[in-house]
Amino acid sequence: MTAEIWDVIIVGAGLSGLSAAHLLKKRDAALKMLILEGKDRVGGRTVSIDIPAANGTDRWDFGGQWVGSTQTHILELIEELGLETYPQFNTGKKVHHMGGPCAKVRTYKTSIPALSPLVLLDLTQLIWKIDRLCATVCVRDPLMTPNSVELDSMTLHSYFDQNAWTKELKEEMGVASRSVFGIEPSQMSLLFFLMYSAAAGGVLQLLESSPGCAQESKIKGGTQQLSERLADRIGWKNVRLGSAVTAIWQDGEWARVKTATSSYLCRAVIVTCPPHLAAKIDYQPALPSQRQYLTQNMPVGHMIKFVITYQTAFWKEKGFSGEIVAGSSTDCPFCVTFDATNPSGSAALVGFIAGQGASQWTSKEVGERRKAVLSSLVKYLGPEAASFIHYEEKDWAKEDYSGGCPVNVMAPGLLTYYHPSLRKPCGRIRWAGTETATQWCGYMSGAVQAGQRAALEVLAELCPLTLTEEEQEAVLQSQCNEDPPLQTQPSRPAHLYARKSVIIAALMVTGALALAQRHDALQKVKLYVTNMFVAAKSTIF
Amino acid sequence: MTAEIWDVIIVGAGLSGLSAAHLLKKRDAALKMLILEGKDRVGGRTVSIDIPAANGTDRWDFGGQWVGSTQTHILELIEELGLETYPQFNTGKKVHHMGGPCAKVRTYKTSIPALSPLVLLDLTQLIWKIDRLCATVCVRDPLMTPNSVELDSMTLHSYFDQNAWTKELKEEMGVASRSVFGIEPSQMSLLFFLMYSAAAGGVLQLLESSPGCAQESKIKGGTQQLSERLADRIGWKNVRLGSAVTAIWQDGEWARVKTATSSYLCRAVIVTCPPHLAAKIDYQPALPSQRQYLTQNMPVGHMIKFVITYQTAFWKEKGFSGEIVAGSSTDCPFCVTFDATNPSGSAALVGFIAGQGASQWTSKEVGERRKAVLSSLVKYLGPEAASFIHYEEKDWAKEDYSGGCPVNVMAPGLLTYYHPSLRKPCGRIRWAGTETATQWCGYMSGAVQAGQRAALEVLAELCPLTLTEEEQEAVLQSQCNEDPPLQTQPSRPAHLYARKSVIIAALMVTGALALAQRHDALQKVKLYVTNMFVAAKSTIF
């Protein structure tokens, strides 16, 4: 078999691979690049699908969908590709259900969740503690974090167990872990969680939909357009779909990249697929054992994402925002929903069955899941929820060449023993994918950052003159983990700090006062603090 | 390509696969069986190699080597195959070094390690607590264990952190984890550790070389003979070496098993390779996501095993047993050594660089490791250690179609969410390998038990009349996890209980009294307890 010869082969046509190719092409149009993708589409963990809706059909994202205003890499790409964002709708009552199927369903309107005063105080102290720890984490080299071995030796569950005072908050944190990672707190290293939070600028940034946070805005027309437009620019002739890479063999002269039917030679390879899939490729010579141990043991999250379309956004008419948060102790299959009404006006809700919920629900029939989802929506939003147009879902664990979503996390011990191999090139192979990002790791923005970083590494090798001195320096640094702590975190806008202080202060006052008051006084205090918070918020933004 | 047709295909010619084939053949000689093995030898994680020794050359085990008197499955096989065992030599001074490179190197002669009274007391209470927990574990279905979710949500490290009082004991437990699993306590679920210990009859059984324990005896001529003799009986024409399975595709009628060059059809498949390798096979239709999550996230241990041959067993002449235990805080690369003198008289020591030690040492040159090993042996046993005949080592992480040793463990959360898929057949595929055993899981005996259990499952499907009613019942039970707790543990001989009580009582008395005494009195107490222990030991055995 005669092998085709290329300069660079990229494994995976998701955002990371296509961003790498895009940068390579911009710097050196003469570079011969080939992107090999197992799926029959581009986009990786982003996919936008047309489904029946109020005005015929409309398109929704069934993978990554949100961007935030501190996610500079994805925002620049959105602008460059001529796409637009619009804010996540979050006005109105939010529903909150924890503490068992029969516990009271609470609603609230501010950013302060409807928790009892004690749990609010508990939340405040816990977030404060986590943020203090986050501030000590070096994202680029987590082993430089003070006390890193200890932090990496315990699960996030153990940390919550030791540092959250109330059972309710522990349940709340389970929901947070499931919603963000698709993974239970028991399956993740505390240090990994801190690193991931620090890469996003803090733990609240992961959880909220307000400015600077992960769920702030969406892309008009869907996120898969990013990959499609990138492929347009790179040239579709350079993208081969249905071409899963099975082997990468290297010798002194070439890297040979194989699929089931073809074989290609090249001078550099960028592997962008998630670690558990990268682990399945046959590498010759074998990768260093540290690298093997790392990719063989990074659990990928499990999420089933669903969209339900309606004739009208009845929840808005009733004063609800569409946001529901439900704990694992309730009968509710999903952990969180949001309003998903399109800019065109097609009404919809989006939700996630994640972590242990996904584990339990994945083997059931779609009809059973739909029934359980609708039954919970009726319970939380009213009987109108039953009259839907269409229910569509995607179980990412069953998606070929994904096998899980949104991100691979690290179990305890992995950072301590194997982290240096996360981004370290192996011969002609460079590593990208959002898991290797240092800013918004795990998000679309991280995928772009990682792809661009890997592209710079390849350019530094193949055509170093296309790099600025600054970029050459960055390539060197990214390969030797020499950055001092804290420099590696994305800069946080000052208003985020101010906002966080206000939230924490408000929570603290509510909790502390409420604990010292009787029930009737409590209502007044809550009202007072809520008003104070709303006032502060409108002043700042 | 025309595919060969077989009744049963077994993936892996280690002890588990060959034991399965052996049982299948004994029950139905007409069954057409094929064993496909990636390596160029049988034996899997057991391999016996000839190296230069005092009397020319002699053979040592570089993989699994020990058996214990409660390991019924392997003992029956040893007898059936006409092999013999001999006891692990453990008479004389044992060396114990913890607490940093400059800490005092201690020696001791009894089963009670040379620890300070406080650490001894600490060890006693910790072992007592662990054994109490072990007694509550249901090996076949760990989720039936009281408080299972909590026990599975923390790492073994966190448990030691919370339950060991002294820093020295925590270091000691690190050595234990490394020696048994090749993994650090931070990488393992507490519940998994308890299940593993319970499957061996208790935690001391994992650690010791005394009767009933894991390091009790060795096999004359080496353990690989077991696999070679099994292959003799099954017929070498049914074993294809250098034939790594890359895919298993199933339809209504057949399972199609593929290697790089061939394709086979069969009615049943038994996959025996370790979970992280089973995860690399391409299954169509895809396996249930629970199964995928499980095998993608079971870390395999990392051990570099070495044997050093000498003209004479100088350590015996100097009153040493050859057993050295060294903590990770010392400069010593290995965590443990034992006497490895062959029955023929060829003097040797065997040792293990494991866990974080293996992680650190794996990328260095063999010469550097040898130098460090020898330097430590000289420090602990005297200058004679420098005059060796030959140093040979095996880094199991670098062994093709192993990628680690001795066993895959479970990170936190895996048992809770995915354990039911460990042994559950997937269509025509049954799962074996020592990781699926319920008695001495992780050991050679477990490999045999698991292989035989999988063979019975296949027979129950293909030729049920060859099974006794009892066996048919066992097959049903093994697939539905219905056993009540505690019935699933191997029976422990009464003398083991008695012995453990004596050890614990002795430790308790030493520790408690010593804490209340001055230093001079302490020596007397230690002498008294040691004598009491030796007396008790000789009475019992």
Short mmCIF file of N, CA, C and O in Angstrom, two decimals, chain B residues 134-139 198-199 201 438-439 485-492 497:
data_model
loop_
_atom_site.label_atom_id
_atom_site.label_comp_id
_atom_site.label_asym_id
_atom_site.label_seq_id
_atom_site.Cartn_x
_atom_site.Cartn_y
_atom_site.Cartn_z
N CYS B 134 -13.63 -5.22 56.72
CA CYS B 134 -13.55 -6.33 55.75
C CYS B 134 -14.64 -7.36 56.00
O CYS B 134 -15.22 -7.90 55.07
N ALA B 135 -14.88 -7.60 57.27
CA ALA B 135 -15.86 -8.64 57.63
C ALA B 135 -17.27 -8.26 57.19
O ALA B 135 -18.15 -9.12 57.12
N THR B 136 -17.49 -6.99 56.88
CA THR B 136 -18.84 -6.56 56.46
C THR B 136 -18.99 -6.55 54.94
O THR B 136 -20.06 -6.29 54.43
N VAL B 137 -17.87 -6.83 54.23
CA VAL B 137 -17.90 -6.68 52.77
C VAL B 137 -18.43 -7.92 52.07
O VAL B 137 -18.03 -9.04 52.40
N CYS B 138 -19.31 -7.71 51.12
CA CYS B 138 -19.79 -8.80 50.27
C CYS B 138 -18.96 -8.75 48.98
O CYS B 138 -19.10 -7.83 48.18
N VAL B 139 -18.07 -9.73 48.82
CA VAL B 139 -17.13 -9.68 47.69
C VAL B 139 -17.87 -9.78 46.36
O VAL B 139 -17.56 -9.08 45.40
N ALA B 198 -10.92 -8.83 51.60
CA ALA B 198 -11.89 -9.85 52.00
C ALA B 198 -11.80 -11.07 51.09
O ALA B 198 -11.94 -12.21 51.55
N ALA B 199 -11.53 -10.85 49.80
CA ALA B 199 -11.41 -11.97 48.86
C ALA B 199 -10.19 -12.83 49.16
O ALA B 199 -10.10 -13.98 48.70
N GLY B 201 -9.28 -13.21 52.44
CA GLY B 201 -9.48 -13.69 53.80
C GLY B 201 -9.06 -12.69 54.86
O GLY B 201 -9.15 -12.96 56.04
N THR B 438 -13.69 -13.83 42.73
CA THR B 438 -14.27 -13.50 44.04
C THR B 438 -13.46 -14.14 45.17
O THR B 438 -13.72 -13.88 46.33
N GLN B 439 -12.49 -15.00 44.83
CA GLN B 439 -11.59 -15.55 45.84
C GLN B 439 -10.18 -15.29 45.37
O GLN B 439 -9.79 -15.67 44.28
N PRO B 485 -24.21 -11.46 51.79
CA PRO B 485 -22.86 -11.09 52.19
C PRO B 485 -22.19 -12.22 52.98
O PRO B 485 -22.88 -13.05 53.57
N LEU B 486 -20.91 -12.20 52.98
CA LEU B 486 -20.05 -13.07 53.78
C LEU B 486 -19.95 -14.50 53.27
O LEU B 486 -18.94 -15.14 53.44
N GLN B 487 -21.00 -15.02 52.62
CA GLN B 487 -20.87 -16.37 52.07
C GLN B 487 -19.84 -16.42 50.96
O GLN B 487 -19.36 -17.48 50.60
N THR B 488 -19.54 -15.26 50.42
CA THR B 488 -18.68 -15.24 49.24
C THR B 488 -17.20 -15.23 49.57
O THR B 488 -16.38 -15.35 48.70
N GLN B 489 -16.88 -15.10 50.84
CA GLN B 489 -15.46 -15.07 51.19
C GLN B 489 -14.91 -16.48 51.29
O GLN B 489 -15.60 -17.40 51.70
N PRO B 490 -13.63 -16.63 50.91
CA PRO B 490 -13.06 -17.95 51.05
C PRO B 490 -13.04 -18.32 52.53
O PRO B 490 -12.88 -17.46 53.38
N SER B 491 -13.22 -19.61 52.80
CA SER B 491 -13.23 -19.98 54.20
C SER B 491 -11.82 -19.80 54.76
O SER B 491 -10.83 -20.14 54.12
N ARG B 492 -11.75 -19.26 55.94
CA ARG B 492 -10.43 -19.05 56.55
C ARG B 492 -10.21 -20.15 57.58
O ARG B 492 -11.05 -20.35 58.44
N TYR B 497 -7.46 -17.35 62.16
CA TYR B 497 -8.14 -16.47 63.10
C TYR B 497 -7.37 -16.39 64.41
O TYR B 497 -7.12 -15.32 64.96
#
